[in-house]
Tab-separated table of C-alpha atoms in Angstrom:
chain	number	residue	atom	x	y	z
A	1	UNK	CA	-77.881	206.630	107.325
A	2	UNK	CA	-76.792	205.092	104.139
A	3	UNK	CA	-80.329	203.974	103.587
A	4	UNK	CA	-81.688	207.443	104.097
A	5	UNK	CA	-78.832	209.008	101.715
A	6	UNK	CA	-79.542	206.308	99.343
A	7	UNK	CA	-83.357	207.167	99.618
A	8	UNK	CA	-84.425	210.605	100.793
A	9	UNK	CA	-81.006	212.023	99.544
A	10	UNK	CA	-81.241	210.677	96.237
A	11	UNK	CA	-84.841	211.372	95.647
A	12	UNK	CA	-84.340	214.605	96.589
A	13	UNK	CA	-81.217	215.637	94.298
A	14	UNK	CA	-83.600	213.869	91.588
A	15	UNK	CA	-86.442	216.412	92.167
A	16	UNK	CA	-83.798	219.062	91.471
A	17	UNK	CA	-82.907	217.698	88.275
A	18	UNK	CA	-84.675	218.787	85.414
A	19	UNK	CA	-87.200	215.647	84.298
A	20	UNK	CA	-86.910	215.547	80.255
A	21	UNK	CA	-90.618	215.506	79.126
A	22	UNK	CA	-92.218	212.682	77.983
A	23	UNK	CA	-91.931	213.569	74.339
A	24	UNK	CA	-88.100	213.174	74.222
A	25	UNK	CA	-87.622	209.998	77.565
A	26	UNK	CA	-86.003	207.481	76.081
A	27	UNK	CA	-87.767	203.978	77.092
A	28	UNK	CA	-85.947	200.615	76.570
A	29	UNK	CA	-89.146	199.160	74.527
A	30	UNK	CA	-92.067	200.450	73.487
A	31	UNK	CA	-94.100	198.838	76.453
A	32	UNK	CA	-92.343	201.371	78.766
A	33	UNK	CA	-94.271	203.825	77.240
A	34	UNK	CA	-97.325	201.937	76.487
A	35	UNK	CA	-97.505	201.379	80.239
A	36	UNK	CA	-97.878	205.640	80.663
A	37	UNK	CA	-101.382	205.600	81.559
A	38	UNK	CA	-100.911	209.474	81.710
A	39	UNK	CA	-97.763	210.759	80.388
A	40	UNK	CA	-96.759	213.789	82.600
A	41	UNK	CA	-95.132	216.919	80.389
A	42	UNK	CA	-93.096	218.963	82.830
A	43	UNK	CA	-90.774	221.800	81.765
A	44	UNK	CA	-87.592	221.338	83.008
A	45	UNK	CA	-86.576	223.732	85.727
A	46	UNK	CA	-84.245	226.547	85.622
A	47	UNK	CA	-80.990	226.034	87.549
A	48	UNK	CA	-79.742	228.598	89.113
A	49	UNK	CA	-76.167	227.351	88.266
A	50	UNK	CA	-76.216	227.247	84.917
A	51	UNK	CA	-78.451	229.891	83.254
A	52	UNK	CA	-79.351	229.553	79.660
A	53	UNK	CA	-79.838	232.375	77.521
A	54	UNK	CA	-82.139	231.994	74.474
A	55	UNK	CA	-81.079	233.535	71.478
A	56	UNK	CA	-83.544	236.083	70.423
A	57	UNK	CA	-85.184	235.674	66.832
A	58	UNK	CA	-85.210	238.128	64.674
A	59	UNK	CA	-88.398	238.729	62.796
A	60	UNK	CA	-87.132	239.368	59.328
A	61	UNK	CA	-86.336	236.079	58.528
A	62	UNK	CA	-89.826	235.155	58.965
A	63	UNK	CA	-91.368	238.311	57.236
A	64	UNK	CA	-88.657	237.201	54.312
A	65	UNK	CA	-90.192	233.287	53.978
A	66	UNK	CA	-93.395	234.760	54.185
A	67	UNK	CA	-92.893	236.848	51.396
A	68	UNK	CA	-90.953	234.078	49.501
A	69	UNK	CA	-93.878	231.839	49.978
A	70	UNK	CA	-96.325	234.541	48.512
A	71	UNK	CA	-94.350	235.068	45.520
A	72	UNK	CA	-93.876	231.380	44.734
A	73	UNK	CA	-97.452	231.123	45.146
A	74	UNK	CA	-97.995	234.018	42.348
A	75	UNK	CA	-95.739	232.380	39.923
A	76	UNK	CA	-97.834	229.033	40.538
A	77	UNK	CA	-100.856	230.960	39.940
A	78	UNK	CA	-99.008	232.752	36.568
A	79	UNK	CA	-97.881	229.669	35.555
A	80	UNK	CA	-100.611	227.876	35.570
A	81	UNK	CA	-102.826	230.750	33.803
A	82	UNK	CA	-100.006	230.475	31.616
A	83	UNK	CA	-100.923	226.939	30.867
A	84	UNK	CA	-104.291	226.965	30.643
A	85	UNK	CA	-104.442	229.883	28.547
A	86	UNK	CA	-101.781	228.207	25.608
A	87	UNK	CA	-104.097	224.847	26.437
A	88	UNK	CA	-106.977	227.443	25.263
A	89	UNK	CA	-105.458	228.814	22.398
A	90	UNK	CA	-104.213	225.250	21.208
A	91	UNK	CA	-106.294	224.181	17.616
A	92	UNK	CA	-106.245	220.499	15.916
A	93	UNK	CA	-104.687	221.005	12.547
A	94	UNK	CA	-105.528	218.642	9.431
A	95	UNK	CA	-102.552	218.056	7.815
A	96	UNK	CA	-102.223	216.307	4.104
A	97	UNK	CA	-99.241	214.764	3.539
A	98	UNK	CA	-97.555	213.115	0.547
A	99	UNK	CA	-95.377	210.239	0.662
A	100	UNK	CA	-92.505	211.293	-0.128
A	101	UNK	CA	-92.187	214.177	3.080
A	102	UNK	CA	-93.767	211.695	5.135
A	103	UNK	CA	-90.670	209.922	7.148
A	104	UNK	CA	-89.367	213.813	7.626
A	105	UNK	CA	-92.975	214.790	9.339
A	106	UNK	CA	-93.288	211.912	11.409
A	107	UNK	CA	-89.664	213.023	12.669
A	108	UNK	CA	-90.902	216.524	13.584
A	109	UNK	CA	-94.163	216.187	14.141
A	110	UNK	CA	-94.262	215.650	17.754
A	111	UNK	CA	-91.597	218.302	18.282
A	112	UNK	CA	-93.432	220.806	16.768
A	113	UNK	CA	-96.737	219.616	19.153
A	114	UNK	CA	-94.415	219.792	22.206
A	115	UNK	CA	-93.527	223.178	21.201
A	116	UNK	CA	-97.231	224.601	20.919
A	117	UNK	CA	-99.340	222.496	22.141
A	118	UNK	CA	-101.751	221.913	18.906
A	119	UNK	CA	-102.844	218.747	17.796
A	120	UNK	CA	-101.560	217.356	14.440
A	121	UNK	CA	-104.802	214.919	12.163
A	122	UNK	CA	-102.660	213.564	9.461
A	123	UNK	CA	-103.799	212.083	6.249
A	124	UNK	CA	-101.767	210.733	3.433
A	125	UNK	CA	-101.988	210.557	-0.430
A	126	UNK	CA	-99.947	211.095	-3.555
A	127	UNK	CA	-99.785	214.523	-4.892
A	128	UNK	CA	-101.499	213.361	-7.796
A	129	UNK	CA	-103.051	210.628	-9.847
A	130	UNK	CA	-106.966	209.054	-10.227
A	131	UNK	CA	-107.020	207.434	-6.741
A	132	UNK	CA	-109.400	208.398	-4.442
A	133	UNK	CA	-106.320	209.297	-1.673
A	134	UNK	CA	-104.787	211.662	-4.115
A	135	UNK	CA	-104.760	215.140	-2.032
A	136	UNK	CA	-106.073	216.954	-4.742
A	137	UNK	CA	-109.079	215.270	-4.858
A	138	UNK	CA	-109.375	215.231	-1.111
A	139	UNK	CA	-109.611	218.454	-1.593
A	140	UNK	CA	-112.371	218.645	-4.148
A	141	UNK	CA	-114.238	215.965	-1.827
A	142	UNK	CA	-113.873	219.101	0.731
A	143	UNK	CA	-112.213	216.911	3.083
A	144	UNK	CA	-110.906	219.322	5.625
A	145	UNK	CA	-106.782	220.839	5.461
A	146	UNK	CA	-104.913	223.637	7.227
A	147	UNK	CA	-101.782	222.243	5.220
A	148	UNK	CA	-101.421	220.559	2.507
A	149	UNK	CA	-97.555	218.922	2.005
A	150	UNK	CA	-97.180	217.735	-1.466
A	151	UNK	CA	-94.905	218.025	-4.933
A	152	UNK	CA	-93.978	221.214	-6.007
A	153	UNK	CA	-95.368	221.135	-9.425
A	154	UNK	CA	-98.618	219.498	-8.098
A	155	UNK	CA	-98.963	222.185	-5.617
A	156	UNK	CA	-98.690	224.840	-8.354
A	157	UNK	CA	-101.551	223.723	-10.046
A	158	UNK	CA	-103.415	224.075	-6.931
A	159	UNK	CA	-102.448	227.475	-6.420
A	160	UNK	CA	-103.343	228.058	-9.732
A	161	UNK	CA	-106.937	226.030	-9.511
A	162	UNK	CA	-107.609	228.813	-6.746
A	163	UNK	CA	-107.434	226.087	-4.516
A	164	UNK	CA	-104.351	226.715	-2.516
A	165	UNK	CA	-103.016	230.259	-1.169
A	166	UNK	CA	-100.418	231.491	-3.569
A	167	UNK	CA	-98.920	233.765	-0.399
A	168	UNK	CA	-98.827	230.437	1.598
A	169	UNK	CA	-96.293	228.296	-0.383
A	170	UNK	CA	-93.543	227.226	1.504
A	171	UNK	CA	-90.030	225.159	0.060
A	172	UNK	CA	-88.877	221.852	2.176
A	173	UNK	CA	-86.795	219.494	0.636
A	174	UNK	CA	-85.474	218.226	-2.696
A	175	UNK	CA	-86.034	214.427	-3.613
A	176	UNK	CA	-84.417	211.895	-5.333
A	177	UNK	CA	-84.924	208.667	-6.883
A	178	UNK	CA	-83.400	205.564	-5.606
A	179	UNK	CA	-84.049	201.550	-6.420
A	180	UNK	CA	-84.278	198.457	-3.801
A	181	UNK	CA	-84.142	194.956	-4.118
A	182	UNK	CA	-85.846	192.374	-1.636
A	183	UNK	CA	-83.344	191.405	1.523
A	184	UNK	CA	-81.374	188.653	0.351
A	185	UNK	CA	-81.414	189.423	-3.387
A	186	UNK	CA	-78.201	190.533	-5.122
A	187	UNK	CA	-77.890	194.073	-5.193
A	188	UNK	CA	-77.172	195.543	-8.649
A	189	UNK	CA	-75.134	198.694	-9.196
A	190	UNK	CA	-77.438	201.506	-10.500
A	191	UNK	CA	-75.056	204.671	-9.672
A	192	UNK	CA	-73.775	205.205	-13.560
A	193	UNK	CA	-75.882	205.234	-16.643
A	194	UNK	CA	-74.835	201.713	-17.898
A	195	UNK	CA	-75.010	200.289	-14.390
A	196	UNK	CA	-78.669	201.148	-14.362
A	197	UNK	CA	-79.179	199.889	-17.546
A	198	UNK	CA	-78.017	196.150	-17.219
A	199	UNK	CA	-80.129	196.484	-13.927
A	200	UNK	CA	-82.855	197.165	-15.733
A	201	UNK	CA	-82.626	194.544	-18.461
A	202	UNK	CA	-81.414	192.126	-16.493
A	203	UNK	CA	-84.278	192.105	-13.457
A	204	UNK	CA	-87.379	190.204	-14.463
A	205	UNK	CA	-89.675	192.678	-13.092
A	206	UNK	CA	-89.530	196.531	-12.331
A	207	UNK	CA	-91.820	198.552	-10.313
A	208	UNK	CA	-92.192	201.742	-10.024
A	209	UNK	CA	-94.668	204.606	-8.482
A	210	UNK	CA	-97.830	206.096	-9.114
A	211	UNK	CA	-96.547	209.713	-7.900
A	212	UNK	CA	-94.027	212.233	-9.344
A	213	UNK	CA	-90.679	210.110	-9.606
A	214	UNK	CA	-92.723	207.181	-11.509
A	215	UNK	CA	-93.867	209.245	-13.921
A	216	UNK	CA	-90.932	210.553	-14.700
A	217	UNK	CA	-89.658	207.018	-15.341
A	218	UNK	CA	-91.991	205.607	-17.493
A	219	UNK	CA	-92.887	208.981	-19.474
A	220	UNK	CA	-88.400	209.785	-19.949
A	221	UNK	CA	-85.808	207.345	-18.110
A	222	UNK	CA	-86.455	204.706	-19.844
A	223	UNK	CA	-86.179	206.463	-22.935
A	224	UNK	CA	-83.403	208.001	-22.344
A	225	UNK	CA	-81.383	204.972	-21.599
A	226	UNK	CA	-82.885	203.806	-24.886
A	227	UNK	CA	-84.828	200.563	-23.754
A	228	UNK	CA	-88.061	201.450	-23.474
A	229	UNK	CA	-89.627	198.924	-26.089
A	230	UNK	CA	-87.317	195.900	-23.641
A	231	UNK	CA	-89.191	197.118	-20.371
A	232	UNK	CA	-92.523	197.975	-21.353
A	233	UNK	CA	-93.405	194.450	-20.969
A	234	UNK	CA	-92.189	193.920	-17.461
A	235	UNK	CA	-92.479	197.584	-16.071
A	236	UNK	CA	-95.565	197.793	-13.299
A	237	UNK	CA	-96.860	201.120	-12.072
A	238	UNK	CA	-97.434	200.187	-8.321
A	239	UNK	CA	-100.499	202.291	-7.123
A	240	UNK	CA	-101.572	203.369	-3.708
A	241	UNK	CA	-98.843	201.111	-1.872
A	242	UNK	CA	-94.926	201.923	-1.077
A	243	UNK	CA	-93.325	200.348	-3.906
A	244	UNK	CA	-90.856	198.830	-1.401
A	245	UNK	CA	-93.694	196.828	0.039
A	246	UNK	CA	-94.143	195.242	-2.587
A	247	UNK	CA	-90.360	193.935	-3.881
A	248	UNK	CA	-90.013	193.209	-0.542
A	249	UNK	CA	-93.192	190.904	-0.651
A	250	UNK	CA	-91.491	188.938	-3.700
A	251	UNK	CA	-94.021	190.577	-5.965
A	252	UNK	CA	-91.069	192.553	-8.042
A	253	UNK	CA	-87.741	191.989	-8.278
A	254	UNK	CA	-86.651	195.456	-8.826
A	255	UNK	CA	-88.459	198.587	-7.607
A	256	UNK	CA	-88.036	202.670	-8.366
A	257	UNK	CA	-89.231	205.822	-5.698
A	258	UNK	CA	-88.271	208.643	-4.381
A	259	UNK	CA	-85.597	207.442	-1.589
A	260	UNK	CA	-87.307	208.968	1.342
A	261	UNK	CA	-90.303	206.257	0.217
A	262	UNK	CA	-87.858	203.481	-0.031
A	263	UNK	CA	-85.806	203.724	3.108
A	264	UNK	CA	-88.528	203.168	5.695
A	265	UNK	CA	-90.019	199.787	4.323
A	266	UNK	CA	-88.422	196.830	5.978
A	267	UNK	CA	-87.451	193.668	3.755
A	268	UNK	CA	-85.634	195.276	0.941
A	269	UNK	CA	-82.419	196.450	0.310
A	270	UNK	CA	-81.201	199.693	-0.859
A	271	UNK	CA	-79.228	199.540	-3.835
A	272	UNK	CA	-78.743	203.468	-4.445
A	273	UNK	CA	-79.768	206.665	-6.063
A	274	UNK	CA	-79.682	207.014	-9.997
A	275	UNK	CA	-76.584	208.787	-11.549
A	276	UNK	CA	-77.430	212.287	-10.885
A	277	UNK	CA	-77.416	212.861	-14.999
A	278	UNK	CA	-80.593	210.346	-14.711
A	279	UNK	CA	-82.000	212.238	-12.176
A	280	UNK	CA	-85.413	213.924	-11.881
A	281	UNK	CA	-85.132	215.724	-8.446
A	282	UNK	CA	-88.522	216.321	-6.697
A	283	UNK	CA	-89.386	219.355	-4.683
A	284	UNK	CA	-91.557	218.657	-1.848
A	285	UNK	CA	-93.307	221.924	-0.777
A	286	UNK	CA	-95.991	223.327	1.254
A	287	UNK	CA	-99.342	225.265	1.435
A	288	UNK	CA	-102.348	226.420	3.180
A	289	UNK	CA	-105.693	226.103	1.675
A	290	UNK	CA	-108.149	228.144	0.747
A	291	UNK	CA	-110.766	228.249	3.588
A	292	UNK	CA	-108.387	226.378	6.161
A	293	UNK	CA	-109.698	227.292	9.715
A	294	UNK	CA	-106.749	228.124	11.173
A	295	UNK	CA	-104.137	229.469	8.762
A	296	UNK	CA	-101.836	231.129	11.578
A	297	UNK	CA	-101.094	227.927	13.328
A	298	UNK	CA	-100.452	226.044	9.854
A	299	UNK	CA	-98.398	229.182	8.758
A	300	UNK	CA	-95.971	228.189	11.904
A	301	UNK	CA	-96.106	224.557	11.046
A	302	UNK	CA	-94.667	224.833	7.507
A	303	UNK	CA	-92.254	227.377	8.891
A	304	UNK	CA	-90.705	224.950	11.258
A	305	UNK	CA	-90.947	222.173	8.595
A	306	UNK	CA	-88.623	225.042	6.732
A	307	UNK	CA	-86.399	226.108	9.675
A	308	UNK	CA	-82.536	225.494	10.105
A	309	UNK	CA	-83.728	222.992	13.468
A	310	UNK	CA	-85.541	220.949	11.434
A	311	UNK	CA	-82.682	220.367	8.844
A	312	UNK	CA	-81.092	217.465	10.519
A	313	UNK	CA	-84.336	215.722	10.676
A	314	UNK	CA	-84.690	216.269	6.992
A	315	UNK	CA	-81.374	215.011	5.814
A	316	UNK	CA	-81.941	211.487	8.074
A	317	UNK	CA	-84.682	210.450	6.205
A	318	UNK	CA	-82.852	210.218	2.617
A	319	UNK	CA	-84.231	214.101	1.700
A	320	UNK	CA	-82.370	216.867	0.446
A	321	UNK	CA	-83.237	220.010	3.003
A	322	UNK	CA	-83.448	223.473	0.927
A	323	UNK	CA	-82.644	227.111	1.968
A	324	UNK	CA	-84.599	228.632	4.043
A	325	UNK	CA	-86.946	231.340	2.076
């Protein structure tokens, strides 16, 4: 009796038992189930005991993620035509660039290519002189521009040439001159007028630039501090090259530039601006030439160049940010 209780009376409670499916058994190992030559899936059977009532679904929720879905999958497709369509309208602009703007526009550059998407192809050259990188005779070379970022008064003549849009000029920043000495070298005080002129007599060599501040220096500082005969000797106009570069190559022992040149160059030492009485205060504006191919995009460049976000930028790089016009 036990036997058959054990046996029949067991296996048949068990048939009256719901058997889980296959998909959700839980085997000891793996094997157990690798050993399923033919895994049976059986719904379990309703007891009559315990009835289970399903909950019924509504069929707004689903008509609701449907639409979701649809409209997510509209914006994708907006979004992307979006995309392509600024990647379409996006231009490669040429800008020229003179040295003195140049640590500011490598600041905002890339912020201003984030923003739209165009491509910036910078050159740089001195807003003036007889070199061959000088912008102004880029531009008679007919080297192409869409901007043109250069000194003021330079930039006038331009305008005036016909070369340069007169409707297109745009104020950035006021410069300033400064001096350096190499790293390790005393630094001299230079921030009064007689300061700057026992610097000046007393350094064996002076340098100073090819651009606007330098020829300010040579044509009235020196002058005006009354030793021009003493440092005509010894005075070197340094062309082409940051005249940082070379003081801090040993090749001068004391070198003159506008400060936003002077502060990038590693190996020298900033010893100061000139007394403001000294002072010949650059302004760095900027234009769009005559013939550039795309004058819209270079009119927003110089206005973010111009604009209160970009004034921060400015300031960091040892320039004096203007008004906005």
């Amino acid at each position: 009796m036990r036997s058959a209780r054990s046996g029949t009376g067991d296996s048949a409670r068990a048939a009256c038992r719901p058997r889980p499916s296959a998909s959700t058994r839980h085997f000891s190992n793996a094997s157990q189930f690798a050993k399923m030559d033919s895994p049976v899936f059986l719904p379990p059977r309703p007891s009559p005991a315990a009835s289970i009532t399903m909950p019924k679904h509504s069929a707004l929720p689903a008509t609701e993620h449907r639409r979701a879905t649809v409209h997510a999958f509209l914006a994708c497709l907006a979004g992307a035509a979006m995309f392509a369509a600024s990647a379409a309208d996006a231009v490669e602009l040429h800008v020229m660039n003179s040295g003195g703007f140049t640590a500011a526009y490598q600041r905002l550059a890339p912020k201003f290519t984030a923003a739209t998407g165009d491509t910036l192809e910078i050159t740089y050259g001195p807003s003036m002189g007889e070199t061959p990188q000088a912008i102004p005779n880029r531009l008679a070379r007919g080297e192409p521009a869409d901007v043109v970022i250069m000194v003021g008064y330079a930039l006038d003549r331009l305008i005036a040439e016909g070369k340069v849009r007169a409707d297109s000029r745009v104020e950035l920043a006021d410069s300033r001159i400064g001096a350096v000495v190499r790293a390790g070298a005393p630094v001299p005080k230079v921030d009064t007028p007689a300061a700057l002129k026992a610097a000046l007599l007393a350094a064996p060599s002076v340098a100073y630039s090819d651009s606007a501040s330098g020829v300010y220096i040579e044509r009235e500082l020196f002058d005006k501090l009354g030793i021009a005969a003493q440092l005509r000797p010894k005075a070197v106009k340094v062309p082409r090259v940051p005249v940082a570069s070379k003081v801090a190559d040993g090749s001068y022992a004391l070198g003159f530039q506008q400060v936003a040149e002077l502060l990038p160059v590693p190996g020298v030492t900033f010893a100061g601006r000139i007394p403001e009485s000294l002072q010949s205060v650059t302004r760095y504006a900027g234009g769009i030439p005559v013939g550039a191919r795309h004058p819209e995009q270079a009119r927003k460049l110089l206005d973010y160049l111009a604009s209160p976000a970009a004034r921060a930028e400015v300031a960091a790089t040892g320039l004096d940010p203007v008004p906005a016009h």
